Coordinates of C-alpha atoms and ligand atoms in Angstrom, one line a residue:
Chain S
M1 CA 4.7 16.3 -62.4
L2 CA 2.6 14.5 -59.8
R3 CA 2.1 17.4 -57.5
D4 CA -1.0 18.9 -59.2
I5 CA -3.6 16.7 -57.5
T6 CA -5.4 18.9 -54.9
L7 CA -7.9 16.3 -53.7
G8 CA -7.2 15.6 -50.1
Q9 CA -4.9 18.6 -49.7
Y10 CA -5.0 21.5 -47.3
Y11 CA -4.7 25.2 -48.2
Q12 CA -3.4 27.3 -45.5
T13 CA -5.1 30.6 -44.8
N14 CA -7.3 32.0 -42.0
S15 CA -11.0 32.2 -43.0
L16 CA -14.3 31.5 -41.4
L17 CA -14.5 28.1 -43.0
H18 CA -11.0 27.2 -41.8
R19 CA -12.0 28.0 -38.2
L20 CA -15.3 26.0 -38.2
D21 CA -15.4 22.8 -36.2
P22 CA -14.6 19.8 -38.6
R23 CA -17.8 18.1 -37.6
V24 CA -19.8 21.0 -38.9
K25 CA -17.9 20.9 -42.2
I26 CA -18.5 17.2 -42.5
M27 CA -22.2 17.5 -41.8
G28 CA -22.3 20.5 -44.1
T29 CA -20.7 18.6 -46.9
L30 CA -23.1 15.7 -46.4
V31 CA -26.1 18.1 -46.5
Y32 CA -24.7 19.7 -49.6
I33 CA -24.3 16.3 -51.4
I34 CA -27.8 15.3 -50.4
S35 CA -29.1 18.6 -51.8
L36 CA -27.3 17.9 -55.1
F37 CA -29.2 14.6 -55.5
L38 CA -32.6 15.4 -54.1
F39 CA -34.1 17.1 -57.1
R40 CA -33.4 17.3 -60.8
N41 CA -34.5 20.9 -61.2
L42 CA -32.6 23.8 -62.8
F43 CA -33.7 26.3 -60.1
V44 CA -32.5 24.0 -57.3
Y45 CA -29.1 23.9 -59.0
L46 CA -29.0 27.7 -59.2
V47 CA -29.5 27.9 -55.4
V48 CA -26.9 25.2 -54.8
L49 CA -24.5 27.0 -57.2
G50 CA -25.1 30.3 -55.4
C51 CA -24.3 28.7 -52.1
L52 CA -21.2 27.0 -53.5
V53 CA -19.9 30.3 -54.9
S54 CA -20.4 32.1 -51.6
M55 CA -18.7 29.3 -49.7
I56 CA -15.7 29.5 -52.0
K57 CA -15.6 33.3 -51.4
L58 CA -15.8 32.7 -47.7
S59 CA -13.0 30.1 -47.7
K60 CA -10.5 32.6 -49.3
V61 CA -9.0 29.7 -51.3
P62 CA -8.2 30.8 -54.8
F63 CA -10.7 29.4 -57.3
S64 CA -7.9 28.1 -59.5
F65 CA -7.0 25.6 -56.8
M66 CA -10.4 23.9 -57.0
V67 CA -10.3 23.8 -60.8
R68 CA -6.9 22.1 -60.5
G69 CA -8.6 19.4 -58.4
L70 CA -11.0 18.8 -61.3
Q71 CA -8.4 18.1 -63.9
P72 CA -7.5 14.5 -63.0
V73 CA -11.2 13.5 -63.1
M74 CA -12.0 15.3 -66.4
M75 CA -11.4 12.1 -68.4
I76 CA -13.9 10.1 -66.4
L77 CA -16.4 12.9 -66.7
F78 CA -15.9 13.1 -70.4
L79 CA -16.5 9.4 -70.8
T80 CA -19.7 9.4 -68.8
V81 CA -21.0 12.3 -70.8
I82 CA -20.3 10.5 -74.1
C83 CA -21.9 7.3 -72.8
N84 CA -25.0 9.1 -71.6
L85 CA -25.3 11.0 -74.9
L86 CA -25.0 7.8 -77.0
F87 CA -26.8 5.2 -75.1
T88 CA -29.9 6.8 -73.6
K89 CA -33.2 5.9 -75.3
G90 CA -36.0 8.4 -75.9
T91 CA -37.1 11.0 -78.3
V92 CA -34.5 11.3 -81.1
V93 CA -33.3 14.8 -81.8
Y94 CA -30.3 14.0 -84.0
S95 CA -29.3 10.9 -85.9
V96 CA -26.4 10.1 -88.2
W97 CA -25.5 6.6 -89.3
L98 CA -25.1 4.6 -86.0
I99 CA -25.2 7.6 -83.7
T100 CA -28.5 8.8 -82.3
I101 CA -28.8 11.5 -79.7
T102 CA -32.0 11.8 -77.7
R103 CA -33.5 14.6 -75.7
E104 CA -33.3 12.5 -72.5
G105 CA -29.7 11.7 -73.2
I106 CA -28.8 15.4 -73.5
E107 CA -30.7 16.1 -70.3
L108 CA -29.1 13.2 -68.4
A109 CA -25.6 14.2 -69.6
F110 CA -26.1 17.8 -68.5
Y111 CA -27.3 16.9 -65.0
M112 CA -24.6 14.3 -64.6
T113 CA -21.9 16.9 -65.5
V114 CA -23.4 19.6 -63.2
R115 CA -23.7 17.1 -60.3
F116 CA -20.3 15.7 -60.8
I117 CA -18.4 19.0 -61.0
M118 CA -20.3 20.5 -58.0
L119 CA -19.7 17.3 -56.0
I120 CA -16.0 17.4 -56.6
I121 CA -15.6 21.1 -56.0
G122 CA -17.8 20.9 -52.8
S123 CA -15.8 18.0 -51.3
T124 CA -12.5 19.6 -52.4
L125 CA -13.5 22.7 -50.5
M126 CA -13.9 20.7 -47.3
T127 CA -10.4 19.1 -47.6
L128 CA -8.9 22.4 -48.6
T129 CA -10.2 24.1 -45.5
T130 CA -9.6 21.3 -43.0
T131 CA -6.3 19.9 -41.9
P132 CA -6.0 16.1 -42.2
T133 CA -5.8 15.8 -38.4
Q134 CA -9.0 17.8 -37.9
L135 CA -10.7 15.9 -40.7
T136 CA -10.1 12.5 -39.1
D137 CA -10.9 13.8 -35.6
G138 CA -14.2 15.1 -37.0
L139 CA -14.9 11.8 -38.8
E140 CA -14.1 9.8 -35.7
S141 CA -16.5 11.9 -33.7
V142 CA -19.3 11.9 -36.3
L143 CA -19.0 8.2 -36.8
S144 CA -18.6 7.3 -33.2
P145 CA -22.2 5.9 -32.8
L146 CA -21.1 3.1 -35.1
N147 CA -18.9 1.9 -32.2
K148 CA -22.1 0.4 -30.8
I149 CA -22.4 -2.0 -33.7
K150 CA -18.7 -3.0 -33.3
V151 CA -17.3 -0.9 -36.1
P152 CA -13.7 0.0 -35.2
V153 CA -14.2 3.7 -35.8
H154 CA -11.0 4.9 -34.1
E155 CA -8.9 2.5 -36.1
V156 CA -10.5 3.4 -39.4
A157 CA -10.0 7.1 -38.6
M158 CA -6.3 6.5 -37.7
M159 CA -5.8 4.5 -41.0
M160 CA -7.3 7.4 -42.9
S161 CA -5.2 10.0 -41.3
I162 CA -2.1 8.0 -41.9
A163 CA -3.0 7.5 -45.5
L164 CA -3.7 11.2 -46.0
R165 CA -0.4 12.0 -44.3
F166 CA 1.5 9.8 -46.6
I167 CA 0.0 11.0 -49.9
P168 CA 2.4 13.9 -50.4
I169 CA 5.4 12.0 -49.1
L170 CA 4.8 9.1 -51.6
M171 CA 4.2 11.6 -54.4
E172 CA 7.5 13.3 -53.7
E173 CA 9.1 9.9 -53.6
A174 CA 7.5 8.8 -56.9
D175 CA 8.8 12.0 -58.5
K176 CA 12.3 11.4 -57.2
I177 CA 12.4 7.7 -58.3
M178 CA 11.0 8.7 -61.7
K179 CA 13.8 11.3 -62.2
A180 CA 16.4 8.8 -61.1
Q181 CA 15.2 6.2 -63.7
L182 CA 15.0 8.9 -66.4
S183 CA 18.6 9.7 -65.6
R184 CA 19.4 6.0 -66.4
G185 CA 17.7 6.4 -69.8
A186 CA 14.3 4.9 -68.8
D187 CA 11.5 5.7 -71.2
F188 CA 7.9 6.0 -70.0
E189 CA 6.3 7.6 -73.1
T190 CA 6.9 5.6 -76.2
G191 CA 5.9 2.1 -77.3
N192 CA 2.7 0.1 -77.1
I193 CA 0.7 -0.5 -73.9
F194 CA 2.7 -3.6 -72.8
H195 CA 5.9 -1.7 -73.2
R196 CA 4.6 1.2 -71.2
V197 CA 3.3 -1.0 -68.3
K198 CA 6.6 -2.7 -68.2
G199 CA 8.3 0.7 -68.3
M200 CA 6.5 1.6 -65.0
L201 CA 8.1 -1.3 -63.1
P202 CA 11.3 0.6 -62.4
I203 CA 9.1 3.2 -60.6
L204 CA 6.6 1.0 -58.9
V205 CA 8.9 -1.6 -57.4
P206 CA 11.1 1.0 -55.5
L207 CA 7.9 2.9 -54.5
F208 CA 6.3 -0.1 -53.0
I209 CA 9.4 -1.2 -51.2
S210 CA 9.8 2.2 -49.7
A211 CA 6.1 2.4 -48.8
F212 CA 6.4 -0.9 -46.9
K213 CA 9.6 0.2 -45.2
R214 CA 7.9 3.4 -44.1
A215 CA 4.9 1.5 -42.8
D216 CA 7.2 -0.7 -40.8
D217 CA 9.1 2.2 -39.4
L218 CA 5.9 4.0 -38.4
A219 CA 4.5 0.9 -36.8
M220 CA 7.7 0.6 -34.8
A221 CA 7.5 4.2 -33.8
M222 CA 3.9 3.9 -32.7
D223 CA 4.7 0.8 -30.7
A224 CA 7.6 2.5 -29.0
R225 CA 5.1 5.2 -27.8
C226 CA 2.8 2.6 -26.5
Y227 CA 0.0 3.1 -29.0
R228 CA -2.7 0.5 -28.5
G229 CA -5.8 1.6 -30.3
G230 CA -8.7 3.8 -29.4
E231 CA -9.9 2.5 -26.1
G232 CA -9.4 4.9 -23.2
R233 CA -7.4 7.3 -25.5
S234 CA -8.0 11.0 -24.8
K235 CA -7.4 13.9 -27.1
M236 CA -4.9 16.7 -26.7
R237 CA -7.4 19.0 -28.4
P238 CA -10.9 17.7 -27.9
L239 CA -13.5 19.0 -30.3
I240 CA -15.8 21.6 -28.7
Y241 CA -18.6 23.4 -30.4
K242 CA -18.5 27.2 -30.4
N243 CA -21.1 29.8 -31.2
V244 CA -20.1 30.0 -34.8
D245 CA -20.6 26.3 -35.2
R246 CA -24.1 26.5 -33.8
R247 CA -24.9 29.3 -36.2
A248 CA -23.5 27.2 -39.1
Y249 CA -25.8 24.4 -38.2
M250 CA -28.7 26.8 -38.3
V251 CA -27.6 28.0 -41.8
M252 CA -27.5 24.4 -42.9
I253 CA -31.1 23.8 -41.8
I254 CA -32.3 26.9 -43.5
Y255 CA -30.4 25.9 -46.6
L256 CA -32.2 22.5 -46.7
I257 CA -35.6 24.1 -46.2
I258 CA -35.0 26.5 -49.1
I259 CA -33.8 23.6 -51.3
V260 CA -36.9 21.5 -50.5
A261 CA -39.2 24.5 -51.0
V262 CA -37.7 25.4 -54.3
G263 CA -37.6 21.8 -55.4
V264 CA -41.2 21.1 -54.5
F265 CA -42.9 24.4 -55.5
V266 CA -40.9 25.9 -58.4
Chain D
M1 CA 35.1 22.6 -72.1
R2 CA 32.6 19.9 -71.9
M3 CA 29.6 21.8 -70.6
I4 CA 28.8 25.4 -70.4
V5 CA 26.0 26.5 -68.1
D6 CA 24.9 29.9 -69.4
H7 CA 23.0 32.3 -67.1
I8 CA 20.3 29.9 -66.0
S9 CA 17.5 30.8 -63.6
Y10 CA 14.8 28.5 -62.3
T11 CA 11.7 28.9 -60.1
Y12 CA 9.6 25.9 -58.9
K13 CA 5.9 26.4 -59.8
E14 CA 4.8 26.3 -56.2
N15 CA 7.4 28.8 -55.0
K16 CA 7.5 32.5 -55.6
K17 CA 11.2 33.0 -54.9
P18 CA 13.6 31.7 -57.6
T19 CA 15.6 28.7 -56.6
I20 CA 18.4 29.3 -59.1
Q21 CA 19.3 32.8 -60.1
D22 CA 21.5 33.7 -63.0
V23 CA 24.1 30.9 -62.6
S24 CA 26.9 30.5 -65.1
F25 CA 29.9 28.2 -65.0
E26 CA 31.6 25.6 -67.1
I27 CA 32.8 22.0 -66.6
K28 CA 36.2 21.2 -67.8
E29 CA 37.6 17.9 -69.0
K30 CA 39.0 15.7 -66.3
E31 CA 38.3 17.8 -63.2
I32 CA 36.6 17.5 -59.9
L33 CA 34.3 20.3 -59.2
T34 CA 32.5 20.4 -55.9
I35 CA 29.4 22.3 -55.0
I36 CA 28.8 23.3 -51.4
G37 CA 26.1 25.4 -49.8
Q38 CA 23.6 25.3 -47.0
T39 CA 20.6 23.0 -47.2
G40 CA 18.1 24.7 -49.4
S41 CA 20.6 26.7 -51.3
G42 CA 19.6 25.0 -54.6
K43 CA 22.4 22.4 -55.1
S44 CA 20.1 19.5 -56.0
T45 CA 18.0 21.8 -58.2
L46 CA 21.1 23.0 -60.1
I47 CA 22.4 19.5 -60.8
Q48 CA 19.0 18.4 -62.1
Q49 CA 19.2 21.1 -64.8
M50 CA 22.5 19.8 -65.9
N51 CA 21.1 16.6 -67.3
G52 CA 17.8 18.1 -68.5
L53 CA 15.5 16.8 -65.8
L54 CA 14.5 20.3 -65.0
R55 CA 14.4 22.9 -67.7
P56 CA 15.7 26.4 -66.8
D57 CA 13.2 29.2 -67.2
T58 CA 15.8 31.4 -68.8
G59 CA 19.4 30.8 -69.9
T60 CA 20.6 27.5 -71.4
I61 CA 23.1 24.8 -71.2
Y62 CA 25.6 23.8 -73.9
Y63 CA 27.0 20.3 -74.1
H64 CA 30.0 20.1 -76.5
G65 CA 28.8 23.3 -78.0
K66 CA 25.2 22.2 -78.6
D67 CA 22.2 23.7 -76.9
V68 CA 20.7 20.8 -75.0
F69 CA 17.2 22.4 -74.8
D70 CA 17.0 22.8 -78.6
K71 CA 14.0 21.1 -80.1
D72 CA 16.0 18.6 -82.1
Y73 CA 18.4 17.7 -79.2
H74 CA 17.4 14.4 -77.6
L75 CA 17.7 14.7 -73.8
R76 CA 18.1 10.9 -73.6
D77 CA 21.4 11.3 -75.4
L78 CA 22.4 14.0 -72.9
R79 CA 21.5 11.8 -69.9
S80 CA 23.6 8.9 -71.1
K81 CA 26.6 11.3 -71.3
V82 CA 25.9 13.2 -68.1
G83 CA 25.3 10.6 -65.4
L84 CA 23.4 11.8 -62.3
V85 CA 23.6 9.9 -59.1
F86 CA 20.8 11.2 -56.8
Q87 CA 21.0 11.5 -53.0
Y88 CA 20.3 8.1 -51.5
P89 CA 20.5 6.4 -54.9
E90 CA 19.8 3.0 -53.3
Y91 CA 16.1 3.8 -53.5
Q92 CA 16.2 3.4 -57.3
L93 CA 17.1 -0.3 -57.3
F94 CA 14.3 -2.4 -58.7
E95 CA 15.6 -5.6 -60.5
S96 CA 15.6 -9.0 -58.9
D97 CA 19.4 -9.2 -58.9
V98 CA 22.2 -6.8 -58.7
F99 CA 23.6 -7.6 -62.1
S100 CA 20.4 -7.0 -64.0
D101 CA 19.9 -3.8 -62.2
V102 CA 23.2 -2.4 -63.3
C103 CA 22.4 -3.6 -66.9
F104 CA 19.3 -1.4 -67.0
G105 CA 21.1 1.8 -68.0
P106 CA 23.3 0.4 -70.8
K107 CA 20.3 -1.5 -72.2
N108 CA 18.3 1.7 -72.3
Q109 CA 21.2 3.2 -74.3
G110 CA 20.4 0.5 -77.0
M111 CA 23.3 -1.8 -76.3
S112 CA 23.0 -5.5 -77.0
K113 CA 22.6 -7.8 -74.0
K114 CA 26.2 -8.9 -74.3
Q115 CA 27.6 -5.4 -74.5
A116 CA 25.4 -4.3 -71.6
E117 CA 26.7 -7.2 -69.5
L118 CA 30.3 -6.3 -70.2
K119 CA 29.7 -2.7 -69.1
A120 CA 27.8 -3.8 -66.0
F121 CA 30.6 -6.2 -65.1
A122 CA 33.2 -3.5 -65.4
A123 CA 31.2 -1.0 -63.5
L124 CA 30.5 -3.3 -60.6
R125 CA 34.2 -4.1 -60.5
M126 CA 35.0 -0.4 -60.5
V127 CA 32.9 0.3 -57.4
G128 CA 34.2 -2.8 -55.6
V129 CA 31.2 -5.1 -55.4
P130 CA 32.5 -8.6 -55.0
E131 CA 31.4 -11.2 -57.6
E132 CA 29.6 -13.4 -55.2
L133 CA 27.0 -10.6 -54.7
F134 CA 26.3 -10.2 -58.4
Y135 CA 23.3 -12.5 -58.4
V136 CA 21.7 -11.8 -55.1
S137 CA 18.7 -9.5 -54.7
P138 CA 19.8 -5.9 -54.3
F139 CA 17.4 -5.6 -51.3
E140 CA 19.4 -8.1 -49.3
L141 CA 22.6 -6.0 -49.4
S142 CA 23.8 -3.6 -46.7
G143 CA 23.2 0.1 -47.1
G144 CA 26.8 0.8 -48.3
Q145 CA 26.7 -2.0 -50.8
K146 CA 23.4 -0.9 -52.2
R147 CA 24.9 2.6 -52.6
R148 CA 27.8 1.1 -54.6
V149 CA 25.4 -0.9 -56.8
A150 CA 23.3 2.2 -57.5
I151 CA 26.4 4.2 -58.5
A152 CA 27.5 1.3 -60.7
G153 CA 24.1 1.5 -62.4
V154 CA 25.1 5.0 -63.6
L155 CA 28.8 4.3 -64.3
A156 CA 27.8 1.4 -66.6
M157 CA 26.4 4.0 -69.0
E158 CA 30.0 5.3 -69.2
P159 CA 29.1 9.0 -68.8
E160 CA 31.7 11.7 -69.6
I161 CA 30.4 13.9 -66.7
L162 CA 29.4 12.2 -63.5
I163 CA 27.4 14.2 -61.0
L164 CA 26.8 12.9 -57.5
D165 CA 24.5 14.5 -54.9
E166 CA 26.0 13.9 -51.5
P167 CA 27.1 10.4 -52.3
A168 CA 28.9 9.9 -49.0
A169 CA 25.9 10.7 -46.8
G170 CA 25.3 7.9 -44.3
L171 CA 28.4 5.9 -45.2
D172 CA 31.0 4.9 -42.6
P173 CA 34.4 6.5 -42.7
Q174 CA 36.0 3.6 -44.6
G175 CA 33.2 3.5 -47.2
R176 CA 33.5 7.2 -47.7
K177 CA 37.2 7.1 -48.3
E178 CA 36.8 4.3 -50.8
L179 CA 34.1 6.1 -52.6
L180 CA 36.2 9.3 -52.9
S181 CA 39.3 7.5 -54.1
M182 CA 37.1 5.7 -56.6
L183 CA 36.0 9.1 -57.9
V184 CA 39.6 10.2 -58.3
K185 CA 40.4 7.0 -60.1
L186 CA 37.5 7.6 -62.5
K187 CA 38.8 11.0 -63.2
E188 CA 42.4 9.9 -63.8
E189 CA 41.7 6.7 -65.7
K190 CA 38.6 7.4 -67.6
N191 CA 39.1 11.2 -68.1
M192 CA 35.7 11.8 -66.5
S193 CA 34.6 15.2 -65.1
I194 CA 33.2 14.8 -61.7
V195 CA 30.7 17.2 -60.1
L196 CA 30.4 16.4 -56.4
V197 CA 27.8 17.9 -54.0
S198 CA 29.4 17.6 -50.6
H199 CA 28.9 18.7 -47.0
S200 CA 32.4 17.7 -45.9
M201 CA 34.8 20.6 -46.2
D202 CA 37.7 18.2 -45.5
D203 CA 36.8 16.2 -48.5
V204 CA 36.4 19.3 -50.6
A205 CA 39.8 20.6 -49.7
E206 CA 41.4 17.3 -50.3
Y207 CA 39.8 16.2 -53.6
A208 CA 38.4 19.2 -55.5
E209 CA 40.2 21.2 -58.2
R210 CA 37.5 23.9 -58.0
V211 CA 34.8 24.7 -55.5
M212 CA 31.4 26.4 -56.2
V213 CA 29.7 28.0 -53.2
L214 CA 26.0 28.4 -53.6
R215 CA 24.1 30.9 -51.6
D216 CA 20.3 31.3 -52.1
G217 CA 20.6 30.0 -55.6
K218 CA 23.5 32.3 -56.7
I219 CA 27.1 31.5 -57.0
A220 CA 28.9 33.2 -54.1
Y221 CA 32.4 31.8 -55.0
L222 CA 33.8 29.7 -57.7
D223 CA 37.5 29.2 -57.3
T224 CA 40.2 26.8 -56.1
P225 CA 39.7 25.4 -52.6
K226 CA 42.6 27.5 -51.4
N227 CA 41.0 30.7 -52.4
V228 CA 37.5 29.8 -51.4
F229 CA 38.5 28.7 -47.9
S230 CA 40.5 31.9 -47.3
H231 CA 37.1 33.5 -46.8
K232 CA 36.5 31.9 -43.4
E233 CA 34.2 34.6 -42.0
E234 CA 32.0 34.8 -45.1
L235 CA 31.6 31.0 -45.2
E236 CA 30.7 30.8 -41.6
A237 CA 28.1 33.6 -42.1
M238 CA 26.6 31.3 -44.7
G239 CA 26.3 28.4 -42.3
L240 CA 29.3 26.7 -43.9
S241 CA 32.7 26.2 -42.5
V242 CA 36.4 25.7 -43.3
P243 CA 38.2 22.3 -43.1
Q244 CA 39.0 21.1 -39.6
I245 CA 42.7 21.5 -40.2
T246 CA 42.2 25.2 -41.0
H247 CA 40.5 25.6 -37.6
L248 CA 43.6 24.0 -36.1
M249 CA 45.9 26.5 -37.8
Y250 CA 43.8 29.4 -36.6
S251 CA 44.2 28.0 -33.0
V252 CA 47.9 27.7 -33.5
R253 CA 48.0 31.3 -34.6
A254 CA 45.9 32.4 -31.7
A255 CA 48.3 30.7 -29.3
G256 CA 51.1 32.7 -30.7
G257 CA 52.6 30.4 -33.4
M258 CA 53.2 32.5 -36.5
V259 CA 51.9 30.0 -39.0
D260 CA 50.1 30.6 -42.3
V261 CA 46.5 30.0 -41.5
N262 CA 45.6 29.4 -45.1
C263 CA 46.2 25.7 -44.9
H264 CA 43.4 23.3 -45.9
T265 CA 44.9 19.9 -46.2
I266 CA 46.9 17.9 -43.6
A267 CA 49.9 18.0 -45.9
E268 CA 49.9 21.8 -46.1
A269 CA 49.5 22.1 -42.4
K270 CA 52.4 19.7 -41.7
E271 CA 54.6 21.9 -43.9
A272 CA 53.6 25.0 -42.1
I273 CA 54.0 23.6 -38.6
L274 CA 57.4 22.1 -39.5
K275 CA 58.5 25.5 -40.9
L276 CA 57.4 27.1 -37.6
Y277 CA 60.0 24.9 -35.9
G278 CA 62.6 25.7 -38.5
R279 CA 62.7 22.3 -40.0
G280 CA 60.7 23.1 -43.2
Ligands
ADP301 N1 10.3 19.5 -56.1 C1 10.3 20.7 -55.5 N2 9.2 21.5 -55.5 C2 9.1 22.7 -55.0 N3 10.2 23.3 -54.4 C3 11.3 22.6 -54.3 C4 11.4 21.3 -54.8 N4 12.7 20.8 -54.6 C5 13.3 21.8 -53.9 N5 12.5 22.9 -53.7 C6 12.9 24.1 -53.1 O1 14.0 24.7 -53.7 C7 14.9 25.1 -52.7 C8 16.3 24.5 -53.0 O2 16.2 23.1 -52.8 P1 17.4 22.1 -53.1 O3 17.7 22.3 -54.5 O4 16.9 20.7 -52.7 O5 18.5 22.6 -52.2 P2 19.8 21.8 -51.6 O6 20.0 20.5 -52.4 O7 20.9 22.7 -51.7 O8 19.4 21.5 -50.2 C9 14.4 24.8 -51.4 O9 13.9 26.0 -50.8 C10 13.2 23.9 -51.6 O10 12.1 24.2 -50.8
MG302 MG1 20.0 18.5 -51.8

């Protein structure tokens, strides 16, 4: 039931993208996101799309996996499209009763949709090809300059990795609790909104209790192994750039140049 | 015949291999049927099909002759007649006091407050929760007491078939004994059919009328404990075992005592050993 969410999940295979250094992938995703928002130009999007498709091919992750990641956000996307269509002012192309649709509205809705979908697929691609541990190691390393201005980077990274680690566990738990309450005749589907919110309590209360208990246990286990934050802590597998990673950075720079060139001249 | 499970197969979406393969059996009135099998053999999956939480890909289940996966059959009716106690059921407690938590099931069945409270009272009595604990928060109880309260939560719905997934896991020997004798009592006094997933061969030998052995989602054996435990080698190959006392009888035999090794309860073993000394 709740297992369909792919955002923040890892897909195990052996591809070039899987082997890249996480820092490269984080920077790459950042470059990709910037390129999405730099220009509002159809040709730029074609280049971006081409890159995205080749990255998906390179990653060896089945395309259906990415689409599954899109499903939960479809509703939000749909709402933004509707709002953009209905409430953007400009040249009217179609008008019925209270509804007016403008040229600018259509354009805005189109670009919103394209950006949104490509944004989600691009970032899903990163989490699908990077294990949570690698991801947080990479983030910690990329963000480490912030240590200078007293941002607790290690602690934030640790919190993130714990959160990511617990998503599947809590989902499984929610599934189990839900089944247990269904067996006791609980009803989550019928009734008005108040009824339904109240119907969620038999799931939420046990879920929170078990989450707190797990957090307690984990804190205890970390204490028992003398964890005391990031200071002076070394890594079992430090991140080291290889040749592929350097080449990947080159590709990123070339990509940015192409995007800017297309955006400015075409 | 209360329930007939008819050639069901089931594969989880995320797996390729089927978890349940072509399983058929029936549940009789007033019996204790135990299910044993290695971890991952599909026990928990199988019992979730039996109250409609998971729908088999092929095959079906009949409850009192009706196909429970028919469009006009309400699974909620099935679930109130086929009670399922999950592994570690204490995690499903959520109300602010023990008594209201046990009332949750009967209230969902549409009973009045008064009726539900009567059922809850009877169920808590049945599992041996003392009255002074009725109005404390379930989260303040000990592990064993929580387990009892959770079981009472299902018993209060007065099911005809009670399915329990490893209910004795993590209980102390005393608690385990009390739990098992409670199950026997439920069978005898309330005519319930009990389906018990268990890892203790000793318990199985002592309490079960029939044993189902699952191997990779298929039924390897479905017979009386006596017949099933006579397949010592096959069971051991599956990562299971025979009751302790049967091991003892094999040792006696190996040491030269000509006893019948096919003894699975202490009473049987006593007979056999006494007979060996000519005092049977
Ligand atoms: N919710 C689930 N999603 C996917 N696979 C599952 C799920 N639950 C169990 N399985 C798989 O089904 C098989 C049988 O599991 P289970 O029924 O829990 O066995 P048992 O209770 O005998 O240990 C296992 O291989 C397990 O990986
Ligand atoms: Mg199990």
